[in-house]
Amino acid sequence: MRIMTKFLGETELDEQRKLVFPRGLYGFEQHIEYALLEAEPQPFFYLQSLSDKDVCFIVIDPFLFRPDFEVDIESADMELISIQEPKQAAVLAIVTIPSQDSGLSLTANLQGPLVINRETNTGCQIVQNDPRWKTKHDIVAELEDGRK
Amino acid sequence: MLILSRKVNEKIVIGDNITISIIEIKGDQIRIGVDAPRCVKVFRQEVFSEIRDANKAASESVPVLPKLKLPADKRRK
């Protein structure tokens, strides 16, 4: 299928690879269907809404900069996306890239990560109660901390 | 809305398996303990608005993706 995207223009998506978030994302409840597209440079991806080309999130594998990251998923959420065992799940964190003149850092949201069942391509945004995981983790700083 | 008065160490039971305990009262702050099965979601209400705000801010990101200096073992093969 042909899809319209915010950052990559018009592109082709294999319908089998369409992601469905039955509950949407918080604040974006009306956007249910997405495409996960490789961004340049890696390791970023675009999570592009299929219902509105202007709704697109930049996402990253959170374990790349926080190998100690843990996801505690509620059983209701596991049922929603039919996950029985951890290996079925892929985890992504939504990234915020502020404008350069804002002086703010590139951050990732680890309090509200996305969990996707890679076999069924369904996903949901979960909420974590562990106080270690916040909505703004400085990706570059934590990558450097990890190297020490 | 049902309104109940409770003292420190008193509890409220909801259904068969949820118990709310009043742990401590200090000024205008109350520490509350919630005992509920794993399938029941319990969150501070603000958490949802924080995540909603974070999503909103993220959706307005500028598409200038930086090159990350990933450790060698994390680079894509």
mmCIF file of C-alpha atoms in Angstrom:
data_model
loop_
_atom_site.group_PDB
_atom_site.id
_atom_site.type_symbol
_atom_site.label_atom_id
_atom_site.label_comp_id
_atom_site.label_asym_id
_atom_site.label_seq_id
_atom_site.Cartn_x
_atom_site.Cartn_y
_atom_site.Cartn_z
ATOM 1 C CA MET A 1 0.000 0.000 0.000
ATOM 2 C CA ARG A 2 1.111 3.584 -0.658
ATOM 3 C CA ILE A 3 1.343 5.743 2.442
ATOM 4 C CA MET A 4 1.950 9.441 3.044
ATOM 5 C CA THR A 5 4.609 10.250 5.604
ATOM 6 C CA LYS A 6 5.717 13.376 7.425
ATOM 7 C CA PHE A 7 9.448 13.005 6.803
ATOM 8 C CA LEU A 8 9.867 10.544 3.911
ATOM 9 C CA GLY A 9 7.233 11.747 1.465
ATOM 10 C CA GLU A 10 5.096 9.097 -0.195
ATOM 11 C CA THR A 11 6.365 5.564 0.307
ATOM 12 C CA GLU A 12 5.377 1.927 0.014
ATOM 13 C CA LEU A 13 4.345 -0.154 3.026
ATOM 14 C CA ASP A 14 3.862 -3.898 2.997
ATOM 15 C CA GLU A 15 0.399 -4.214 4.538
ATOM 16 C CA GLN A 16 1.594 -7.181 6.611
ATOM 17 C CA ARG A 17 3.944 -4.822 8.442
ATOM 18 C CA LYS A 18 1.258 -2.366 9.505
ATOM 19 C CA LEU A 19 1.268 -1.852 13.280
ATOM 20 C CA VAL A 20 -2.005 -1.580 15.182
ATOM 21 C CA PHE A 21 -2.194 0.209 18.531
ATOM 22 C CA PRO A 22 -5.783 -0.611 19.559
ATOM 23 C CA ARG A 23 -5.782 2.103 22.249
ATOM 24 C CA GLY A 24 -3.709 4.628 20.304
ATOM 25 C CA LEU A 25 -1.045 6.538 22.221
ATOM 26 C CA TYR A 26 -1.786 8.841 25.166
ATOM 27 C CA GLY A 27 -3.101 12.090 23.694
ATOM 28 C CA PHE A 28 -3.292 10.424 20.269
ATOM 29 C CA GLU A 29 -6.101 7.971 20.972
ATOM 30 C CA GLN A 30 -7.627 8.419 17.513
ATOM 31 C CA HIS A 31 -4.460 7.218 15.754
ATOM 32 C CA ILE A 32 -4.612 3.430 15.746
ATOM 33 C CA GLU A 33 -2.583 2.358 12.701
ATOM 34 C CA TYR A 34 1.106 3.061 12.195
ATOM 35 C CA ALA A 35 4.069 2.161 10.067
ATOM 36 C CA LEU A 36 7.531 1.690 11.559
ATOM 37 C CA LEU A 37 10.035 3.051 9.057
ATOM 38 C CA GLU A 38 13.810 3.177 9.191
ATOM 39 C CA ALA A 39 15.158 6.664 9.696
ATOM 40 C CA GLU A 40 18.503 7.994 8.568
ATOM 41 C CA PRO A 41 20.778 7.886 10.465
ATOM 42 C CA GLN A 42 20.071 4.721 12.400
ATOM 43 C CA PRO A 43 19.354 3.703 15.144
ATOM 44 C CA PHE A 44 16.273 5.927 14.889
ATOM 45 C CA PHE A 45 12.937 4.874 13.407
ATOM 46 C CA TYR A 46 9.819 6.769 12.468
ATOM 47 C CA LEU A 47 6.497 5.636 13.888
ATOM 48 C CA GLN A 48 4.247 7.161 11.254
ATOM 49 C CA SER A 49 0.474 7.392 11.762
ATOM 50 C CA LEU A 50 -1.427 6.038 8.777
ATOM 51 C CA SER A 51 -4.467 8.199 9.500
ATOM 52 C CA ASP A 52 -2.649 11.550 9.492
ATOM 53 C CA LYS A 53 0.640 12.108 7.709
ATOM 54 C CA ASP A 54 1.519 14.937 10.109
ATOM 55 C CA VAL A 55 1.502 12.612 13.119
ATOM 56 C CA CYS A 56 4.876 10.918 13.286
ATOM 57 C CA PHE A 57 7.016 9.954 16.264
ATOM 58 C CA ILE A 58 10.735 9.352 16.289
ATOM 59 C CA VAL A 59 11.536 6.194 18.255
ATOM 60 C CA ILE A 60 14.613 4.289 19.400
ATOM 61 C CA ASP A 61 15.459 0.956 21.012
ATOM 62 C CA PRO A 62 15.871 2.074 24.650
ATOM 63 C CA PHE A 63 18.309 -0.740 25.472
ATOM 64 C CA LEU A 64 20.874 0.900 23.166
ATOM 65 C CA PHE A 65 21.519 3.670 25.668
ATOM 66 C CA ARG A 66 20.123 2.046 28.834
ATOM 67 C CA PRO A 67 21.121 -1.626 28.901
ATOM 68 C CA ASP A 68 19.677 -1.725 32.431
ATOM 69 C CA PHE A 69 16.214 -0.676 31.216
ATOM 70 C CA GLU A 70 13.359 -2.817 32.465
ATOM 71 C CA VAL A 71 9.775 -2.991 31.305
ATOM 72 C CA ASP A 72 7.097 -3.987 33.769
ATOM 73 C CA ILE A 73 4.003 -4.688 31.724
ATOM 74 C CA GLU A 74 0.600 -5.164 33.347
ATOM 75 C CA SER A 75 -1.314 -8.330 32.537
ATOM 76 C CA ALA A 76 -4.201 -6.295 31.048
ATOM 77 C CA ASP A 77 -1.777 -4.727 28.564
ATOM 78 C CA MET A 78 -0.225 -8.127 27.801
ATOM 79 C CA GLU A 79 -3.696 -9.421 27.003
ATOM 80 C CA LEU A 80 -4.476 -6.396 24.824
ATOM 81 C CA ILE A 81 -1.553 -7.202 22.541
ATOM 82 C CA SER A 82 -1.643 -10.996 23.151
ATOM 83 C CA ILE A 83 1.824 -11.349 24.644
ATOM 84 C CA GLN A 84 2.535 -14.576 26.499
ATOM 85 C CA GLU A 85 6.308 -14.496 26.691
ATOM 86 C CA PRO A 86 8.977 -11.769 26.617
ATOM 87 C CA LYS A 87 10.578 -12.877 23.333
ATOM 88 C CA GLN A 88 7.397 -11.903 21.462
ATOM 89 C CA ALA A 89 7.821 -8.299 22.559
ATOM 90 C CA ALA A 90 9.780 -5.461 21.027
ATOM 91 C CA VAL A 91 10.221 -2.305 23.081
ATOM 92 C CA LEU A 92 10.616 1.216 21.722
ATOM 93 C CA ALA A 93 10.983 4.587 23.406
ATOM 94 C CA ILE A 94 9.576 7.792 21.941
ATOM 95 C CA VAL A 95 12.233 10.438 21.340
ATOM 96 C CA THR A 96 11.852 14.200 21.601
ATOM 97 C CA ILE A 97 14.228 16.278 19.504
ATOM 98 C CA PRO A 98 13.960 19.916 20.528
ATOM 99 C CA SER A 99 14.872 22.706 18.140
ATOM 100 C CA GLN A 100 18.579 23.559 18.318
ATOM 101 C CA ASP A 101 18.054 27.089 19.613
ATOM 102 C CA SER A 102 16.022 25.796 22.593
ATOM 103 C CA GLY A 103 19.210 24.553 24.288
ATOM 104 C CA LEU A 104 17.349 21.410 25.355
ATOM 105 C CA SER A 105 18.718 17.886 24.975
ATOM 106 C CA LEU A 106 17.585 14.945 22.926
ATOM 107 C CA THR A 107 15.445 12.870 25.284
ATOM 108 C CA ALA A 108 13.629 9.553 25.318
ATOM 109 C CA ASN A 109 10.524 8.629 27.304
ATOM 110 C CA LEU A 110 11.161 5.518 29.389
ATOM 111 C CA GLN A 111 8.152 6.005 31.650
ATOM 112 C CA GLY A 112 5.774 5.499 28.761
ATOM 113 C CA PRO A 113 7.504 3.006 26.434
ATOM 114 C CA LEU A 114 5.846 1.257 23.504
ATOM 115 C CA VAL A 115 5.552 -2.511 23.634
ATOM 116 C CA ILE A 116 4.876 -4.287 20.357
ATOM 117 C CA ASN A 117 4.013 -7.920 19.774
ATOM 118 C CA ARG A 118 6.300 -8.651 16.830
ATOM 119 C CA GLU A 119 4.299 -11.709 15.791
ATOM 120 C CA THR A 120 0.911 -9.972 15.557
ATOM 121 C CA ASN A 121 2.146 -6.391 14.969
ATOM 122 C CA THR A 122 -0.065 -5.006 17.708
ATOM 123 C CA GLY A 123 1.234 -2.577 20.260
ATOM 124 C CA CYS A 124 0.421 -0.341 23.160
ATOM 125 C CA GLN A 125 1.966 2.443 25.171
ATOM 126 C CA ILE A 126 2.377 1.345 28.761
ATOM 127 C CA VAL A 127 2.857 3.378 31.919
ATOM 128 C CA GLN A 128 5.637 2.392 34.295
ATOM 129 C CA ASN A 129 5.464 2.972 38.049
ATOM 130 C CA ASP A 130 9.188 2.445 38.722
ATOM 131 C CA PRO A 131 10.551 5.904 39.689
ATOM 132 C CA ARG A 132 13.815 5.174 37.800
ATOM 133 C CA TRP A 133 12.008 5.609 34.493
ATOM 134 C CA LYS A 134 11.070 9.148 33.557
ATOM 135 C CA THR A 135 9.568 10.896 30.556
ATOM 136 C CA LYS A 136 12.856 12.658 29.713
ATOM 137 C CA HIS A 137 16.079 10.649 29.622
ATOM 138 C CA ASP A 138 19.016 12.487 28.067
ATOM 139 C CA ILE A 139 20.100 9.917 25.455
ATOM 140 C CA VAL A 140 23.588 11.299 24.751
ATOM 141 C CA ALA A 141 24.459 11.786 28.451
ATOM 142 C CA GLU A 142 23.256 8.308 29.392
ATOM 143 C CA LEU A 143 25.157 6.737 26.506
ATOM 144 C CA GLU A 144 28.303 8.379 27.853
ATOM 145 C CA ASP A 145 27.545 7.331 31.443
ATOM 146 C CA GLY A 146 27.208 3.765 30.203
ATOM 147 C CA ARG A 147 30.727 3.893 28.755
ATOM 148 C CA LYS A 148 32.383 4.861 32.045
ATOM 149 C CA MET B 1 -19.116 9.719 44.812
ATOM 150 C CA LEU B 2 -18.893 7.761 48.023
ATOM 151 C CA ILE B 3 -17.020 9.780 50.650
ATOM 152 C CA LEU B 4 -15.549 8.029 53.704
ATOM 153 C CA SER B 5 -13.561 9.367 56.661
ATOM 154 C CA ARG B 6 -10.543 7.333 57.685
ATOM 155 C CA LYS B 7 -7.786 7.669 60.298
ATOM 156 C CA VAL B 8 -4.146 6.645 60.003
ATOM 157 C CA ASN B 9 -3.791 2.856 59.782
ATOM 158 C CA GLU B 10 -7.436 2.421 58.806
ATOM 159 C CA LYS B 11 -8.301 0.845 55.493
ATOM 160 C CA ILE B 12 -10.882 0.803 52.742
ATOM 161 C CA VAL B 13 -11.694 -2.432 50.977
ATOM 162 C CA ILE B 14 -12.859 -2.322 47.343
ATOM 163 C CA GLY B 15 -14.298 -5.500 45.909
ATOM 164 C CA ASP B 16 -12.720 -8.813 46.895
ATOM 165 C CA ASN B 17 -9.069 -8.018 46.483
ATOM 166 C CA ILE B 18 -8.259 -4.306 46.658
ATOM 167 C CA THR B 19 -7.305 -2.670 49.936
ATOM 168 C CA ILE B 20 -6.409 0.989 50.387
ATOM 169 C CA SER B 21 -4.503 1.848 53.579
ATOM 170 C CA ILE B 22 -3.908 5.288 55.033
ATOM 171 C CA ILE B 23 -0.229 5.069 56.003
ATOM 172 C CA GLU B 24 0.647 8.569 57.151
ATOM 173 C CA ILE B 25 -0.754 12.096 57.207
ATOM 174 C CA LYS B 26 1.696 14.993 57.212
ATOM 175 C CA GLY B 27 0.262 18.487 56.665
ATOM 176 C CA ASP B 28 -1.586 18.403 53.349
ATOM 177 C CA GLN B 29 0.120 15.201 52.226
ATOM 178 C CA ILE B 30 -1.271 11.730 52.719
ATOM 179 C CA ARG B 31 0.669 8.533 52.102
ATOM 180 C CA ILE B 32 -1.611 5.832 50.821
ATOM 181 C CA GLY B 33 -0.876 2.143 50.362
ATOM 182 C CA VAL B 34 -2.683 0.248 47.627
ATOM 183 C CA ASP B 35 -2.865 -3.527 47.707
ATOM 184 C CA ALA B 36 -4.344 -4.785 44.440
ATOM 185 C CA PRO B 37 -3.851 -7.714 42.065
ATOM 186 C CA ARG B 38 -1.385 -7.210 39.175
ATOM 187 C CA CYS B 39 -4.185 -6.921 36.635
ATOM 188 C CA VAL B 40 -5.470 -3.733 38.272
ATOM 189 C CA LYS B 41 -3.683 -0.609 37.078
ATOM 190 C CA VAL B 42 -2.808 1.844 39.831
ATOM 191 C CA PHE B 43 -1.186 5.151 38.898
ATOM 192 C CA ARG B 44 -0.936 8.700 40.125
ATOM 193 C CA GLN B 45 -3.337 10.624 37.916
ATOM 194 C CA GLU B 46 -0.593 13.094 36.877
ATOM 195 C CA VAL B 47 1.392 10.284 35.260
ATOM 196 C CA PHE B 48 -1.098 10.095 32.406
ATOM 197 C CA SER B 49 -0.959 13.824 31.728
ATOM 198 C CA GLU B 50 2.860 13.719 31.907
ATOM 199 C CA ILE B 51 2.944 10.991 29.257
ATOM 200 C CA ARG B 52 0.344 12.781 27.148
ATOM 201 C CA ASP B 53 2.434 15.983 27.309
ATOM 202 C CA ALA B 54 5.605 14.031 26.477
ATOM 203 C CA ASN B 55 3.904 12.480 23.424
ATOM 204 C CA LYS B 56 2.699 15.901 22.290
ATOM 205 C CA ALA B 57 6.206 17.377 22.633
ATOM 206 C CA ALA B 58 7.711 14.365 20.847
ATOM 207 C CA SER B 59 5.296 14.733 17.930
ATOM 208 C CA GLU B 60 6.610 18.272 17.449
ATOM 209 C CA SER B 61 10.245 17.111 17.259
ATOM 210 C CA VAL B 62 12.453 18.692 14.645
ATOM 211 C CA PRO B 63 13.512 15.940 12.225
ATOM 212 C CA VAL B 64 17.207 16.585 12.675
ATOM 213 C CA LEU B 65 18.389 13.184 13.805
ATOM 214 C CA PRO B 66 21.776 13.262 15.465
ATOM 215 C CA LYS B 67 24.479 10.658 14.879
ATOM 216 C CA LEU B 68 24.806 8.728 18.132
ATOM 217 C CA LYS B 69 28.176 7.393 19.208
ATOM 218 C CA LEU B 70 27.071 3.876 20.025
ATOM 219 C CA PRO B 71 29.416 1.388 21.680
ATOM 220 C CA ALA B 72 30.875 -0.967 19.037
ATOM 221 C CA ASP B 73 28.771 -3.940 20.147
ATOM 222 C CA LYS B 74 25.562 -1.927 19.716
ATOM 223 C CA ARG B 75 26.212 -0.852 16.154
ATOM 224 C CA ARG B 76 24.103 -2.343 13.477
ATOM 225 C CA LYS B 77 25.635 -5.282 11.701
#
